[in-house]
Amino acid sequence: MMQKKLLLIVSIILNLVFTIHILYYSSTTWNPTWTNRAAAEAETVASFSCSGHGRAFVDGLGVLDGQKPPCECNNCYIGKDCSVLLKDCPVDANSGDPLFLEPFWMRQAERSAILVSGWHRMSYIYEDGTYVSRELEKVIRKLHSVVGNAVTDNRFVIFGSGTTQLLAAAVHALSLTNSSVSSPARLLTSIPYYAMYKDQAEFFDSAHLKFEGNASAWKQSGRNDNITQVIEVVTSPNNPDGKLKRAVLDGPNVKTLHDYAYYWPHFSPITHPVDEDLSLFSLSKTTGHAGSRFGWGLVKDKAIYEKMDRFIRLTSMGVSKETQLHVLQLLKVVVGDGGNEIFSFGYGTVKKRWETLNKIFSMSTRFSLQTIKPEYCNYFKKVREFTPSYAWVKCERPEDTNCYEIFRAAKITGRNGNVFGSEERFVRLSLIRSQDDFDQLIAMLKKLVYHEEDVPSENFMYI
Amino acid sequence: MMQKKLLLIVSIILNLVFTIHILYYSSTTWNPTWTNRAAAEAETVASFSCSGHGRAFVDGLGVLDGQKPPCECNNCYIGKDCSVLLKDCPVDANSGDPLFLEPFWMRQAERSAILVSGWHRMSYIYEDGTYVSRELEKVIRKLHSVVGNAVTDNRFVIFGSGTTQLLAAAVHALSLTNSSVSSPARLLTSIPYYAMYKDQAEFFDSAHLKFEGNASAWKQSGRNDNITQVIEVVTSPNNPDGKLKRAVLDGPNVKTLHDYAYYWPHFSPITHPVDEDLSLFSLSKTTGHAGSRFGWGLVKDKAIYEKMDRFIRLTSMGVSKETQLHVLQLLKVVVGDGGNEIFSFGYGTVKKRWETLNKIFSMSTRFSLQTIKPEYCNYFKKVREFTPSYAWVKCERPEDTNCYEIFRAAKITGRNGNVFGSEERFVRLSLIRSQDDFDQLIAMLKKLVYHEEDVPSENFMYI
Ligand SMILES: Cc1ncc(COP(=O)(O)O)c(C=O)c1O
Ligand SMILES: Cc1ncc(COP(=O)(O)O)c(C=O)c1O
């Protein structure tokens, strides 16, 4: 009798507990509806570990046929789960693919994700009739203010499909203000320089522009006549050597375009907020999202801004709305803590890489690296080393005239110095790629440097 | 006693039911983790109804400051929830913003959403080293095959930030094959034409290209000498008048570029699969996603393809990876049922709009519309009307020399015929905008047409 009574009481209490549980659960958990499929797909794909040497993406090969997207393995790793490391595999240290920041974004998974609905901003324009998200513009101004690397007051902000598009737009706009003079504007820069400037100018082959090369040489030549219109591109920190640069030329005939793609705490002390007429920045090197194709410019002069805007309109009618949405979310994460997490991570990673690299090169008499004196960084509030994106390596032996080939024979693909308008005695090695790429680079560099004595350089061709 | 026993049994059964419910629920529902925030945000924003006359977006004004994104109201609607219709508000029938397809994508919410992770494809390139998603290329070929509007065999597929970028790339590539001849290639098309062709050619002001205009006039002129290099742009169906077009010129000195932005069942009978040297298509007019900035080209000649590819590389280094991911998902939905749902919806919508329009204009002697004879459509397997994106309206009264102004005085903003290289006696009205825009257009048109008798045209300026 007592037992039965007890059983009844327990049973009823249990019923109450269940009821409360169910009520509570259904009121506090959010029940995904139409976002369910996309979210579940993303979670599934993200859960593939690919042995830590690759990743799967929701748009991987075969998904159209209903297959699970495969692991896309890092260089030198193969196998279904990227678990097999190829032996003696050639190292890729060529392009500036900024994957060193990928681990940061994986850690920020929740805060950095976006869900794009099928009807997201189908219009050509935003509500204000422009191609530019005002919220994104706002967060960009905020970013510069928290990092302290650029003045944005009294500046127009312009967006492009990568700094690449803005470079073309800016050079075009600057060359167009040249109407009164009959000869084309000369495009000048410092050697070594980022090859895109030359390639664009030569490819578009405009009647208004001619790539001329070295600004210092121009300055000393008789052609520096204060009449010929000149556009100087200043890349600071410079690609490939990481140095802070200043304009070489001035005068009423000179227009200056600053490419600040690398002026972020990952790579350089922030010595002052830049305050130039025309400055360009790149998401690729800020957050590492090169695939998103997003860059922006700060432009003082309204007429130049309008010409650039027209260039963007006539080449792409603005930047993809999906991209703008994603960039807004990413930069929201960045400015959320004043850039603290991302720049500490980025600087920490590149610094560690430079320490490893310096250690190896310090044992070499055959190869040398660029050196730049530390400077005070207003962002980290301390004197800090430069930690450029690239190692700019010089082959010191007289017979090593082609440094790129020396490295290639040692299974390291860099980028030839002559691509930057410099000598073949230089080669650029990218240090901002994935950790796997860097680790492989280090392994191969060790072989190369530690065997300097026993392997004369001529023999490298046969290794 | 019996009651107690019954109570106990019921209670135990209830407990069992609860247990099973909880077990089942937690095993079959997927528990979102890192995608939770993004998905919840998207769901919340999508739930704002904005009275059916606007929509909110996750990147709306104020979200950076933690505010809920506001309703962005359709033209002529105001208020926090877009519930207030302004009286006598000017109608926007100007741009070809393809919002007529927005309701379709809202209905396809679940299938068309994507979740973009913070580390989605950060690299400049895909696994194969290109800027092009192979899955997206595959679904585009599939799309043409299910619609039957283009042959894709033996074609390179090239992506651009809108057809806009591809137009510039194609014209540039075609003009470059002109090296042996000293005079620039002439860019020709048919009148009326899409203004972008002229604007691009004039803005880039290349030494290799000159916009010349009317292909038929050129053909009859003495300059048609079989030597001067010529690029003819064929827009079919044509913007603004919706007619199917064929090339006017031929000869060894002629290169033809086909702009098939509107060759989809929404707008035109699919008379045959096109099989040209260089054909361009636009996502803007296929799925209505103009904001995504995506277009593609089918290119037969490898050298031309490579020149276009280089143009894309040097102006933007390919198309945003977020965009490519979204487009893949959208086109997956489209081809999933052979295009049946979207093209039935699209054609149905535009057809209904044309019926309304035709009814109004049939009562007018003052204004006339273009007419195109129905043709057999291989996609719908029946003879069907043309349902072009735009009404190409002619003002028939001798004194109505500026048709654009006549409509503007009647509070309808179209696009002046002279923008298309045609006469001011024509005005283009866009029919593919939102339903609200169309409804307002119809309301204003009725006023205009039904009062033809009592209001002489001179007086329109004072209404
Ligand atoms: C100096 C410099 N400017 C611009 C760019 C291009 O940037 P984006 O990826 O934004 O087009 C690069 C890329 O490496 C660069 O090194
Ligand atoms: C004939 C034609 N071609 C190309 C385009 C541009 O398309 P997209 O939005 O893909 O740049 C348009 C847009 O209206 C058009 O009418």
PDB file of C-alpha atoms in Angstrom, chain A residues 53 69 72 81 98 107 119 124 132 135 178 199 204 217 254 319 329 366 374 423 444 454:
ATOM      1  CA  HIS A  53      46.249  19.449 -43.174  1.00  0.00           C
ATOM      2  CA  PRO A  69      32.615  17.697 -50.308  1.00  0.00           C
ATOM      3  CA  GLU A  72      41.108  19.914 -50.047  1.00  0.00           C
ATOM      4  CA  ASP A  81      41.794  12.827 -45.202  1.00  0.00           C
ATOM      5  CA  PRO A  98      47.218  35.131 -46.530  1.00  0.00           C
ATOM      6  CA  ARG A 107      38.375  30.042 -33.681  1.00  0.00           C
ATOM      7  CA  TRP A 119      16.637  37.081 -51.516  1.00  0.00           C
ATOM      8  CA  TYR A 124      21.840  46.658 -57.967  1.00  0.00           C
ATOM      9  CA  VAL A 132      28.160  50.965 -51.043  1.00  0.00           C
ATOM     10  CA  GLU A 135      27.328  50.108 -42.330  1.00  0.00           C
ATOM     11  CA  ASN A 178      45.946  65.214 -67.588  1.00  0.00           C
ATOM     12  CA  ASP A 199      51.181  44.839 -65.639  1.00  0.00           C
ATOM     13  CA  PHE A 204      45.360  48.628 -70.583  1.00  0.00           C
ATOM     14  CA  ALA A 217      66.035  57.549 -61.621  1.00  0.00           C
ATOM     15  CA  VAL A 254      53.048  64.970 -59.438  1.00  0.00           C
ATOM     16  CA  VAL A 319      31.103  45.154 -55.273  1.00  0.00           C
ATOM     17  CA  GLN A 329      30.594  40.774 -40.186  1.00  0.00           C
ATOM     18  CA  ARG A 366      75.407  32.479 -49.004  1.00  0.00           C
ATOM     19  CA  PRO A 374      62.546  48.273 -35.140  1.00  0.00           C
ATOM     20  CA  GLU A 423      67.824  41.885 -60.044  1.00  0.00           C
ATOM     21  CA  MET A 444      63.765  22.795 -47.091  1.00  0.00           C
ATOM     22  CA  ASP A 454      79.437  20.552 -48.705  1.00  0.00           C
TER      23      ASP A 454
END
